[in-house]
Short mmCIF file of C-alpha atoms in Angstrom, two decimals:
data_model
loop_
_atom_site.label_atom_id
_atom_site.label_comp_id
_atom_site.label_asym_id
_atom_site.label_seq_id
_atom_site.Cartn_x
_atom_site.Cartn_y
_atom_site.Cartn_z
CA MET G 1 17.57 9.15 -11.38
CA ASP G 2 16.59 6.55 -13.36
CA ASP G 3 13.50 4.66 -13.29
CA ILE G 4 15.44 1.62 -11.04
CA GLN G 5 17.08 3.51 -8.97
CA LYS G 6 13.66 5.45 -8.16
CA LEU G 7 12.89 1.96 -7.69
CA LYS G 8 15.23 1.16 -4.98
CA GLU G 9 14.66 4.14 -2.91
CA VAL G 10 11.33 3.14 -2.79
CA LEU G 11 12.54 0.00 -1.40
CA ILE G 12 14.84 1.41 1.18
CA ASN G 13 13.53 4.28 2.32
CA GLY G 14 9.60 4.45 0.78
CA ASN G 15 7.99 1.36 2.97
CA PRO G 16 6.07 0.41 0.28
CA MET G 17 2.96 -1.90 -0.24
CA LEU G 18 2.66 -4.60 -2.75
CA PHE G 19 0.24 -5.25 -5.21
CA LEU G 20 -0.10 -8.99 -6.69
CA GLY G 21 -2.20 -9.54 -9.65
CA ALA G 22 -3.03 -12.27 -12.34
CA GLY G 23 0.14 -12.28 -13.50
CA PHE G 24 2.24 -12.99 -10.29
CA SER G 25 1.08 -16.47 -9.93
CA TYR G 26 2.81 -17.20 -13.38
CA GLY G 27 4.86 -20.19 -13.14
CA SER G 28 3.30 -21.73 -10.26
CA LYS G 29 1.36 -25.08 -10.44
CA ASN G 30 -0.65 -27.59 -9.07
CA SER G 31 -3.12 -30.70 -9.95
CA TYR G 32 -4.48 -28.86 -12.84
CA GLY G 33 -0.85 -28.05 -13.60
CA ASP G 34 0.41 -24.42 -15.07
CA MET G 35 -1.40 -21.28 -13.09
CA ALA G 36 -3.93 -20.72 -15.29
CA THR G 37 -3.92 -16.82 -16.93
CA GLY G 38 -7.41 -15.23 -17.98
CA ASN G 39 -7.86 -16.25 -21.75
CA VAL G 40 -6.72 -20.10 -20.54
CA LEU G 41 -9.20 -20.54 -17.31
CA LYS G 42 -11.56 -18.95 -19.74
CA ASP G 43 -11.56 -21.58 -22.25
CA GLU G 44 -12.02 -24.18 -19.67
CA ILE G 45 -14.58 -22.58 -17.84
CA TYR G 46 -16.68 -22.60 -21.53
CA ASN G 47 -15.71 -26.12 -22.11
CA ILE G 48 -16.41 -27.41 -18.88
CA PHE G 49 -20.28 -25.77 -18.41
CA VAL G 50 -20.99 -24.03 -21.78
CA LYS G 51 -20.23 -25.98 -24.38
CA GLY G 52 -23.28 -28.61 -24.93
CA ALA G 53 -25.34 -26.39 -22.77
CA ILE G 54 -26.08 -23.69 -25.23
CA LYS G 55 -27.57 -23.89 -28.69
CA ASP G 56 -24.79 -24.30 -31.65
CA SER G 57 -26.39 -20.63 -32.73
CA TYR G 58 -25.75 -18.71 -29.34
CA GLU G 59 -22.02 -20.56 -29.19
CA THR G 60 -19.87 -18.12 -31.05
CA GLU G 61 -21.57 -15.23 -29.21
CA VAL G 62 -20.71 -16.50 -25.60
CA GLN G 63 -17.19 -17.18 -26.88
CA GLN G 64 -16.46 -13.55 -27.61
CA PHE G 65 -17.12 -13.13 -23.83
CA THR G 66 -15.16 -11.85 -22.02
CA LEU G 67 -13.96 -13.73 -18.35
CA GLN G 68 -16.35 -11.62 -16.33
CA GLU G 69 -19.03 -11.87 -18.70
CA LEU G 70 -18.72 -15.55 -19.33
CA CYS G 71 -18.47 -16.52 -15.26
CA GLY G 72 -22.15 -13.99 -14.73
CA PHE G 73 -23.28 -16.00 -17.87
CA VAL G 74 -22.73 -19.31 -15.93
CA ASN G 75 -24.01 -18.19 -12.59
CA ASP G 76 -27.08 -16.42 -13.67
CA HIS G 77 -27.86 -18.03 -17.28
CA LEU G 78 -27.22 -22.00 -16.68
CA LYS G 79 -27.81 -21.75 -12.62
CA LYS G 80 -24.44 -22.93 -11.97
CA LYS G 81 -22.98 -20.69 -9.35
CA ASP G 82 -21.51 -22.99 -6.93
CA GLU G 83 -20.73 -25.80 -9.46
CA LEU G 84 -18.24 -22.66 -11.02
CA LYS G 85 -17.21 -22.11 -7.51
CA SER G 86 -16.08 -25.30 -6.88
CA TYR G 87 -14.09 -25.37 -10.08
CA LEU G 88 -12.26 -22.53 -9.16
CA ILE G 89 -11.40 -23.57 -5.34
CA ASN G 90 -10.23 -26.32 -7.28
CA ARG G 91 -8.81 -24.89 -9.93
CA PHE G 92 -6.15 -22.73 -7.41
CA GLN G 93 -5.82 -24.56 -4.74
CA ASP G 94 -2.93 -26.13 -3.32
CA VAL G 95 -0.57 -24.22 -5.80
CA GLU G 96 3.21 -25.04 -5.41
CA PRO G 97 5.57 -21.91 -5.73
CA ALA G 98 8.29 -21.56 -8.40
CA SER G 99 11.14 -20.97 -6.57
CA PHE G 100 11.86 -17.87 -7.77
CA HIS G 101 8.08 -16.61 -5.57
CA TYR G 102 10.48 -18.16 -2.84
CA LEU G 103 11.66 -14.60 -2.96
CA LEU G 104 8.70 -12.66 -2.12
CA SER G 105 9.80 -12.87 2.02
CA GLU G 106 13.45 -11.61 0.86
CA TYR G 107 11.53 -8.16 1.81
CA PRO G 108 10.15 -7.15 5.06
CA TRP G 109 6.68 -5.86 3.07
CA LYS G 110 4.80 -3.06 4.58
CA LYS G 111 1.49 -4.80 3.25
CA ILE G 112 0.06 -6.87 0.10
CA TYR G 113 -2.77 -6.40 -1.31
CA THR G 114 -3.87 -9.68 -4.02
CA VAL G 115 -6.87 -9.89 -6.70
CA ASN G 116 -5.67 -13.55 -6.49
CA ILE G 117 -7.81 -16.20 -5.13
CA ASP G 118 -4.81 -18.96 -4.55
CA ASP G 119 -2.80 -19.66 -2.13
CA LEU G 120 0.46 -19.33 -3.53
CA VAL G 121 1.56 -16.10 -1.17
CA GLU G 122 0.21 -18.82 1.62
CA HIS G 123 2.60 -21.31 0.82
CA ILE G 124 5.47 -18.89 0.61
CA CYS G 125 5.00 -17.00 3.93
CA HIS G 126 4.83 -21.16 5.38
CA LYS G 127 7.54 -22.60 3.62
CA ASN G 128 9.38 -19.06 4.30
CA HIS G 129 8.08 -19.25 8.38
CA ILE G 130 6.53 -15.73 7.98
CA ASP G 131 4.46 -14.84 10.28
CA PHE G 132 1.29 -13.64 8.74
CA VAL G 133 -2.23 -12.32 8.93
CA VAL G 134 -4.58 -12.91 5.65
CA GLN G 135 -7.30 -11.20 5.56
CA ASN G 136 -10.07 -13.51 3.80
CA THR G 137 -13.37 -12.98 5.66
CA SER G 138 -15.68 -10.06 5.24
CA LYS G 139 -14.35 -9.83 9.40
CA GLU G 140 -11.51 -7.98 10.09
CA LYS G 141 -8.62 -9.81 11.65
CA SER G 142 -6.20 -8.19 14.41
CA VAL G 143 -2.46 -7.48 13.05
CA LYS G 144 0.28 -6.95 15.29
CA ASP G 145 3.39 -7.65 13.92
CA GLU G 146 3.21 -9.96 11.12
CA LEU G 147 2.91 -9.21 7.29
CA GLU G 148 -0.64 -8.13 6.69
CA TYR G 149 -2.12 -10.06 3.16
CA VAL G 150 -5.54 -8.57 1.91
CA LYS G 151 -7.11 -10.69 -0.39
CA LEU G 152 -9.73 -8.26 -2.53
CA HIS G 153 -11.76 -10.75 -4.55
CA GLY G 154 -11.72 -13.87 -2.53
CA CYS G 155 -9.69 -17.48 -0.61
CA VAL G 156 -9.81 -20.53 -1.90
CA ASN G 157 -9.28 -21.10 1.54
CA ALA G 158 -12.70 -18.92 2.86
CA PRO G 159 -15.12 -21.17 0.38
CA ASP G 160 -18.20 -19.78 1.73
CA GLU G 161 -16.66 -15.79 1.70
CA PRO G 162 -17.93 -13.73 -2.05
CA PHE G 163 -15.80 -14.80 -4.91
CA ILE G 164 -15.16 -11.51 -7.37
CA PHE G 165 -14.73 -13.33 -10.88
CA SER G 166 -18.68 -11.70 -12.78
CA LYS G 167 -19.55 -8.05 -13.58
CA THR G 168 -22.20 -8.28 -11.32
CA GLU G 169 -20.19 -9.21 -8.41
CA TYR G 170 -17.33 -6.66 -9.22
CA ASP G 171 -19.93 -4.24 -9.19
CA ASN G 172 -21.05 -4.93 -6.15
CA LEU G 173 -17.89 -4.45 -4.51
CA ILE G 174 -16.67 -1.35 -6.43
CA SER G 175 -20.39 0.11 -4.67
CA SER G 176 -20.40 -1.50 -0.85
CA ARG G 177 -19.56 0.92 1.53
CA LEU G 178 -18.83 -1.52 4.10
CA ASN G 179 -16.00 -4.20 2.76
CA PHE G 180 -13.11 -2.62 4.51
CA LYS G 181 -10.77 -4.16 2.83
CA HIS G 182 -12.14 -2.43 -0.47
CA ASN G 183 -12.17 0.82 1.69
CA LYS G 184 -8.39 0.17 3.38
CA LEU G 185 -6.87 0.24 -0.08
CA ILE G 186 -8.88 3.21 -0.79
CA SER G 187 -6.82 4.96 1.80
CA ASP G 188 -3.70 3.44 1.11
CA ILE G 189 -3.25 4.20 -2.58
CA GLN G 190 -3.83 7.59 -1.87
CA ASN G 191 -1.32 7.38 0.96
CA GLU G 192 1.52 5.01 0.32
CA ASN G 193 3.97 3.68 -1.98
CA PHE G 194 2.78 1.08 -3.65
CA ILE G 195 4.30 -1.75 -6.46
CA PHE G 196 2.28 -3.53 -9.05
CA VAL G 197 2.96 -6.68 -9.98
CA GLY G 198 1.58 -8.99 -12.93
CA ALA G 199 -1.64 -6.74 -12.17
CA SER G 200 -3.98 -5.46 -15.81
CA LEU G 201 -5.63 -2.01 -15.63
CA ASP G 202 -7.86 -3.93 -17.71
CA GLU G 203 -9.37 -5.18 -14.17
CA ARG G 204 -12.86 -2.98 -13.25
CA ASP G 205 -11.87 -2.55 -9.60
CA ILE G 206 -8.60 -2.59 -10.07
CA ASP G 207 -8.87 0.80 -12.26
CA TYR G 208 -11.46 1.70 -9.79
CA TYR G 209 -9.10 2.07 -7.26
CA ILE G 210 -6.14 3.58 -9.61
CA SER G 211 -8.54 6.54 -10.69
CA GLN G 212 -9.22 6.87 -6.90
CA TYR G 213 -5.80 7.48 -6.48
CA GLU G 214 -5.92 9.73 -10.00
CA ASN G 215 -8.29 11.61 -8.19
CA ALA G 216 -6.86 12.58 -5.20
CA GLY G 217 -4.82 15.04 -7.22
CA HIS G 218 -2.09 16.86 -5.14
CA PHE G 219 -3.11 15.06 -1.99
CA ARG G 220 -2.21 11.80 -2.86
CA LYS G 221 0.85 10.90 -1.48
CA GLY G 222 2.40 7.73 -2.65
CA LYS G 223 4.39 7.01 -6.00
CA LEU G 224 3.44 4.00 -8.04
CA PHE G 225 5.41 1.02 -9.43
CA PHE G 226 4.38 -0.69 -12.14
CA ILE G 227 6.24 -4.58 -12.99
CA GLU G 228 5.23 -5.32 -16.38
CA PRO G 229 7.60 -6.81 -19.09
CA TYR G 230 5.47 -6.21 -22.24
CA PRO G 231 3.33 -3.15 -21.52
CA THR G 232 0.59 -1.79 -23.44
CA LEU G 233 0.15 1.30 -25.28
CA LYS G 234 -2.73 2.39 -22.94
CA LEU G 235 -0.96 0.96 -19.72
CA GLN G 236 1.65 3.30 -20.67
CA MET G 237 -0.36 6.30 -21.24
CA ARG G 238 -2.82 5.45 -18.02
CA VAL G 239 1.06 5.25 -16.21
CA GLU G 240 2.00 8.18 -17.51
CA ARG G 241 -0.87 10.11 -16.69
CA LEU G 242 -0.58 9.18 -13.13
CA GLU G 243 3.17 10.03 -13.15
CA GLY G 244 4.09 6.84 -12.30
CA THR G 245 6.40 4.04 -13.18
CA ILE G 246 7.13 1.16 -15.55
CA ILE G 247 9.77 -0.99 -15.68
CA LYS G 248 9.55 -3.56 -17.96
CA TRP G 249 10.36 -7.04 -15.61
CA THR G 250 9.23 -10.25 -15.46
CA THR G 251 8.05 -11.32 -11.67
CA GLU G 252 11.42 -13.10 -11.39
CA GLU G 253 13.24 -10.45 -12.48
CA PHE G 254 11.91 -7.96 -10.30
CA LEU G 255 11.68 -10.76 -7.36
CA LYS G 256 15.55 -11.49 -7.97
CA PHE G 257 16.10 -7.63 -7.62
CA VAL G 258 14.76 -7.06 -4.57
CA LYS G 259 16.72 -9.95 -3.23
CA LYS G 260 19.76 -8.61 -4.59
CA ILE G 261 18.94 -4.66 -2.50
CA ASN G 262 19.82 -7.44 0.52
CA PHE G 263 17.43 -4.71 2.73
CA ASN G 264 17.85 -6.48 6.20
CA PRO G 265 17.01 -4.43 8.55
CA THR G 266 18.49 -4.54 12.33
CA GLU G 267 15.68 -4.92 15.28
CA LEU G 268 15.42 -1.00 15.87
CA GLU G 269 14.94 -0.61 12.41
CA LYS G 270 12.07 -2.81 12.20
CA ARG G 271 10.56 -0.92 14.77
CA LYS G 272 11.55 2.26 13.34
CA MET G 273 9.55 0.84 10.26
CA ARG G 274 6.78 -0.12 12.43
CA LEU G 275 6.90 3.70 13.72
CA ILE G 276 6.32 5.07 10.19
CA TYR G 277 4.00 2.07 9.40
CA SER G 278 1.63 4.06 11.82
CA GLY G 279 2.65 7.73 10.64
CA ILE G 280 4.93 8.85 12.71
CA TYR G 281 7.57 10.04 11.36
CA PRO G 282 11.64 11.40 12.37
CA LEU G 283 11.88 14.46 11.80
CA LYS G 284 15.44 13.17 10.75
CA ASP G 285 14.46 11.49 8.16
CA ILE G 286 11.91 13.76 7.11
CA LEU G 287 14.30 16.99 6.46
CA ASN G 288 16.73 14.52 5.12
CA SER G 289 13.97 13.17 2.44
CA VAL G 290 13.54 17.37 1.47
CA PRO G 291 15.31 17.62 -2.48
CA LYS G 292 16.99 20.29 -2.92
CA GLU G 293 15.79 22.29 -5.78
CA GLU G 294 16.77 24.96 -7.33
CA PRO G 295 15.13 28.25 -6.49
CA TYR G 296 12.70 27.28 -4.43
CA GLU G 297 9.59 29.59 -4.35
CA SER G 298 7.39 28.71 -1.43
CA LYS G 299 3.47 28.84 -1.59
CA LEU G 300 2.62 29.84 2.42
CA TYR G 301 2.43 32.90 1.76
CA GLU G 302 -0.12 32.53 -0.94
CA GLY G 303 -2.95 30.52 2.10
CA TYR G 304 -1.45 26.90 1.35
CA ASN G 305 0.26 25.29 4.39
CA SER G 306 3.77 25.31 5.76
CA ASN G 307 5.97 22.08 4.92
CA TRP G 308 9.46 21.43 5.61
CA TYR G 309 10.89 22.33 2.68
CA ASP G 310 10.09 26.34 3.79
CA LEU G 311 11.77 25.53 7.35
CA LYS G 312 14.85 24.53 5.63
CA GLU G 313 14.69 27.00 2.95
CA GLY G 314 14.20 30.06 5.32
CA TRP G 315 10.25 31.05 4.51
CA LEU G 316 9.20 30.73 7.97
CA PHE G 317 9.89 34.47 10.06
CA GLU G 318 9.68 33.62 13.94
CA PRO G 319 6.83 35.45 15.80
CA SER G 320 7.52 37.04 19.17
CA SER G 321 5.36 34.37 20.75
CA ILE G 322 8.32 31.70 19.77
CA TYR G 323 10.57 33.18 22.06
CA GLU G 324 7.73 32.69 24.96
CA ILE G 325 7.91 28.95 23.83
CA TYR G 326 11.46 28.27 23.81
CA GLU G 327 11.51 29.77 27.51
CA LYS G 328 9.38 27.37 28.25
CA ILE G 329 10.96 24.51 27.10
CA ASN G 330 13.70 25.08 28.37
CA GLN G 331 12.29 25.79 31.95
CA ILE G 332 10.98 21.92 31.79
CA ASP G 333 12.24 19.92 34.93
CA PHE G 334 12.23 16.53 33.93
CA SER G 335 13.50 15.21 37.08
CA LYS G 336 9.62 16.07 38.16
CA ASN G 337 7.58 13.73 35.83
CA ASN G 338 8.74 12.16 32.23
CA ASN G 339 5.86 13.96 30.14
CA TYR G 340 4.47 17.32 29.29
CA CYS G 341 2.08 18.36 26.78
CA LEU G 342 2.58 22.03 25.28
CA ALA G 343 -0.53 23.05 23.55
CA LEU G 344 -0.21 25.58 20.43
CA TYR G 345 -3.79 27.59 19.90
CA GLY G 346 -4.92 30.05 18.58
CA ASN G 347 -7.79 31.15 15.55
CA ALA G 348 -7.14 30.07 12.09
CA PHE G 349 -4.00 31.11 9.65
CA CYS G 350 -2.84 32.79 12.53
CA GLY G 351 0.63 30.88 12.27
CA LYS G 352 0.13 27.65 14.50
CA ASP G 353 1.52 24.84 11.69
CA CYS G 354 4.72 27.32 11.01
CA ILE G 355 5.33 27.75 14.61
CA LEU G 356 5.07 24.12 15.00
CA LYS G 357 7.67 23.13 13.19
CA LEU G 358 10.09 25.43 14.43
CA VAL G 359 9.76 24.05 17.78
CA GLY G 360 9.92 20.64 16.27
CA SER G 361 13.53 22.42 14.40
CA TYR G 362 14.95 23.89 18.02
CA LEU G 363 13.69 20.96 19.71
CA GLU G 364 15.26 18.90 17.03
CA LYS G 365 19.26 20.87 17.72
CA LYS G 366 18.53 20.68 21.17
CA GLY G 367 19.27 16.85 20.87
CA VAL G 368 15.65 15.59 21.64
CA GLU G 369 14.93 13.10 18.92
CA VAL G 370 11.51 14.66 17.52
CA LEU G 371 8.89 12.78 15.24
CA GLU G 372 6.01 13.63 13.60
CA PHE G 373 2.62 12.27 13.76
CA LYS G 374 0.83 12.07 10.82
CA GLY G 375 -1.31 9.41 10.66
CA LYS G 376 -5.31 8.14 11.62
CA LYS G 377 -5.09 6.95 14.71
CA LEU G 378 -2.06 6.77 16.69
CA ASP G 379 -0.13 4.04 17.51
CA ILE G 380 1.16 3.42 21.30
CA ARG G 381 1.97 -0.42 21.17
CA ALA G 382 4.29 1.43 17.95
CA LEU G 383 5.89 4.22 19.46
CA ARG G 384 6.57 2.31 22.75
CA GLU G 385 8.61 -0.67 20.94
CA TYR G 386 10.72 2.00 19.29
CA ILE G 387 11.45 4.14 22.28
CA SER G 388 12.22 1.09 23.90
CA ASN G 389 14.71 0.35 20.80
CA SER G 390 16.10 3.67 20.77
CA THR G 391 19.45 4.92 22.70
CA ASN G 392 18.43 8.36 22.78
CA GLU G 393 16.88 9.96 25.97
CA ASN G 394 14.08 12.69 25.65
CA TYR G 395 11.85 12.78 22.65
CA ALA G 396 8.59 15.31 21.33
CA LEU G 397 5.91 14.42 19.28
CA LEU G 398 4.33 16.81 16.94
CA VAL G 399 0.84 16.57 16.15
CA GLU G 400 -0.63 19.03 13.99
CA ASN G 401 -4.19 19.96 13.91
CA ALA G 402 -4.09 17.80 17.43
CA SER G 403 -7.55 18.77 18.70
CA TYR G 404 -8.88 16.97 15.96
CA TYR G 405 -7.53 13.56 17.44
#
């Protein structure tokens, strides 16, 4: 499977999250003109705040500063933090998207993260009548069926909140344990598929988030894609270590590809996507997504937990207790009660996870729609909405380690 086919597969079946870097805004403009790249922004800040305010002998040195160092210099040495923030708000506010930017709303993104403070995505959503919630304050806003848009570095429409531009501000963000946006991304990047568009790994906090993914090792569940027309050797080496994928496209080429897919799910499919977003997966989809690998050598008997591949390839043995469980299932009279709970309990390493998978497979063969909960918090609302739109009569929810919940 080539890289573009992998991307298409994730877009159709993988419910990816989107991460937008500064490069995504390229092509948009406001009253200042084109959106500034990092180097252009650095030159503007130098000319507005630094030029003429320091000794001539320091000018060459300060001109070599990175954008982070320059912003820190303006904030701390020149004591113009408020003036710099006002300039940044004006520089990135009321952004007019390029025509291709509107294609962003052609796909039902699971969630969008960004390091951009501009209001480009907000304008796109308003114009295309997309319901969305912007997480741009220190207090988390509730999200129901809307698109969640998380702004990690601040927002021009929330001027009282901190902006992240200087080295000190980056350090405070990375070290904070109370920043819910930061914490959610660290969790999401280890568990979800991500597509990075216009995002440089040179940003200190992006590098930190990627490191969290890297350090998760075999516990990480998602795939990473990077849309970058001119990837540096450094980026290519890093992505190779992450077993990620680089596609050499511009933002415009990427968004046109997304539109071409024409992913337009039905109402039931939308409910199913929300169900998967919440960490509840239909067993039929799980079994269909298990890759074919010849020959398959299970690690079950080396002490690893069982997986659905073990079931599909016949590695799970049936203990005598399984027939007692099957008999109890067959005795259930749904005319007396709509809901039943069957609890499997026992000592560690006695095979409860194997039995759970066998039971799930048995119920599936009996015509029950089987769902597996793998999330952190059971979203009853998403489950109810999915069931109300589905045509099946009976459902079973598998929950491993249920006592924890």
